Structure formats: structure tokens, C-alpha cells
């Protein structure tokens, strides 16, 4: 998948409500080779939609403060990674919005390892 195709795919979900599966709920501990990553937010994917890495497209879920297994999320932003093969979507409950700064703070636990910038639907 080219960078242009990857960006177009991410943009195609912006503003839409999508069903996501959560495979890393709040509190999930992911052992990496050199560090441990604990998820402070729900993190999942859009089933059957492949992202730039060939895996299902990833979604950060904000505004849901308990672990969930699935959710119908309104896609409010895209985290564009400049030094990776994929971008991440940001979802929230319908009618809930976050500023670019609030999103950056919420996803920092993982995005600190990448050079990324955030595109927000309503700003």
C-alpha cells in the first residue's frame, strides 16, 4: 500500500461511525522487547479493514473510561505517522469531541515512540 493509498483509506473513515473490536482494553499490558506498555485507553481495530501494515486498521477509543470488547465509534481524528507504515484512527462516542491537544495527550503513551501529527475532524 502506498502512502497516498494509506492516507486515502484513513480519510475515508473520518466523520463516520464504525464498529470496532477492542483487543487492548484499558489496563492491558503489552511487553515489548525493551519496555512495557500499559494502555490507559481502549485500543482496537476495524474488523476486515487492512491498514498500511497489512493488519486490521487500528483505532484509539477516547471517551470510554471502562474496558470494553467492542464499540460503535465516531471517527473524530487521524494520527498520521511520518516514520511508520500506518496511521491510527481516533474514535469517540457519537457527539463527544476532543481537541487536538487532548487527543495528543491521550495517545502519547504509544505515539511518543513515533514522529506523528494529528488531524482532527472539527478543528
Coordinates of C-alpha atoms in Angstrom, one line a residue:
X1 CA 0.0 0.0 0.0
X2 CA 1.4 3.4 -1.0
X3 CA 1.5 6.3 1.4
X4 CA -1.2 8.0 -0.7
X5 CA -3.4 4.9 -0.6
X6 CA -2.9 4.7 3.2
X7 CA -3.8 8.3 3.7
X8 CA -6.9 8.0 1.5
X9 CA -8.1 4.9 3.4
X10 CA -7.7 6.7 6.8
X11 CA -9.6 9.8 5.4
X12 CA -12.4 7.6 4.1
X13 CA -13.4 6.8 7.8
X14 CA -13.1 10.4 9.1
X15 CA -16.6 11.5 10.3
X16 CA -18.1 8.1 10.1
X17 CA -19.4 5.7 12.8
X18 CA -17.7 2.4 12.6
X19 CA -17.9 -0.9 14.6
X20 CA -14.5 -1.6 16.3
X21 CA -13.2 -4.6 18.2
X22 CA -11.1 -3.9 21.2
X23 CA -8.1 -6.2 21.6
X24 CA -6.2 -4.0 24.1
X25 CA -8.6 -2.6 26.6
X26 CA -7.8 -0.1 29.3
X27 CA -5.2 -1.7 31.6
X28 CA -3.8 -4.1 29.0
X29 CA -0.1 -4.7 29.5
X30 CA 2.0 -5.2 26.3
X31 CA 5.5 -6.5 26.8
X32 CA 7.8 -5.0 24.2
X33 CA 11.5 -6.0 23.7
X34 CA 12.9 -3.0 25.6
X35 CA 9.9 -1.7 27.5
X36 CA 6.4 -2.4 28.9
X37 CA 3.4 -0.5 27.6
X38 CA 0.3 -0.2 29.7
X39 CA -2.8 1.0 27.8
X40 CA -4.6 3.9 29.6
X41 CA -7.3 3.9 26.9
X42 CA -9.2 1.3 24.9
X43 CA -7.3 0.3 21.6
X44 CA -8.7 -1.8 18.9
X45 CA -9.3 -2.2 15.2
X46 CA -11.9 -2.1 12.4
X47 CA -12.6 -5.8 11.5
X48 CA -11.7 -6.8 8.0
X49 CA -10.2 -3.4 7.0
X50 CA -6.5 -3.7 6.4
X51 CA -4.2 -0.8 7.3
X52 CA -0.8 0.2 6.0
X53 CA 0.9 -2.6 8.0
X54 CA -1.3 -5.3 6.4
X55 CA -3.1 -5.8 9.7
X56 CA -6.6 -4.6 10.6
X57 CA -6.8 -0.8 10.8
X58 CA -6.1 0.4 14.4
X59 CA -8.3 2.8 16.4
X60 CA -7.7 4.6 19.6
X61 CA -11.0 4.9 21.5
X62 CA -11.4 8.0 23.7
X63 CA -14.2 9.0 26.0
X64 CA -14.9 5.5 27.2
X65 CA -13.4 5.1 30.7
X66 CA -14.0 1.4 31.3
X67 CA -12.6 -1.6 29.4
X68 CA -14.8 -2.7 26.5
X69 CA -14.7 -5.5 24.0
X70 CA -16.4 -3.7 21.1
X71 CA -17.8 -0.3 20.4
X72 CA -19.5 1.8 17.7
X73 CA -17.2 4.7 17.5
X74 CA -17.4 8.1 15.7
X75 CA -14.0 8.6 14.0
X76 CA -13.0 12.1 15.0
X77 CA -9.3 12.2 14.1
X78 CA -6.4 10.6 12.4
X79 CA -2.9 10.2 13.9
X80 CA -0.6 10.4 10.9
X81 CA 2.7 8.7 11.5
X82 CA 5.5 10.2 9.5
X83 CA 8.0 7.4 10.3
X84 CA 5.8 4.3 10.1
X85 CA 3.8 2.3 7.6
X86 CA 0.4 3.0 9.2
X87 CA -1.8 5.7 10.5
X88 CA -4.1 5.4 13.5
X89 CA -7.8 6.4 13.7
X90 CA -9.2 8.1 16.8
X91 CA -12.8 7.2 17.7
X92 CA -15.2 8.5 20.4
X93 CA -18.8 8.1 21.4
X94 CA -21.1 9.9 18.9
X95 CA -21.4 13.6 19.9
X96 CA -18.2 13.6 22.0
X97 CA -15.3 15.7 20.7
X98 CA -11.7 16.2 21.8
X99 CA -9.2 18.9 21.0
X100 CA -6.0 18.1 19.1
X101 CA -4.2 18.7 22.4
X102 CA -6.4 16.3 24.3
X103 CA -6.0 13.6 21.7
X104 CA -2.2 14.1 21.7
X105 CA -2.1 13.7 25.5
X106 CA -4.4 10.6 25.4
X107 CA -2.3 8.8 22.7
X108 CA 1.1 9.9 23.9
X109 CA 1.7 6.6 25.8
X110 CA 2.2 5.0 22.3
X111 CA 2.8 7.9 19.9
X112 CA 5.9 9.0 21.9
X113 CA 7.8 6.4 20.0
X114 CA 6.9 7.8 16.6
X115 CA 7.0 11.1 14.7
X116 CA 3.3 11.8 14.3
X117 CA 0.8 14.6 13.9
X118 CA -2.9 14.7 14.4
X119 CA -5.7 15.7 12.0
X120 CA -9.0 16.5 13.8
X121 CA -12.4 16.4 12.1
X122 CA -13.8 19.5 13.7
X123 CA -11.0 21.9 14.2

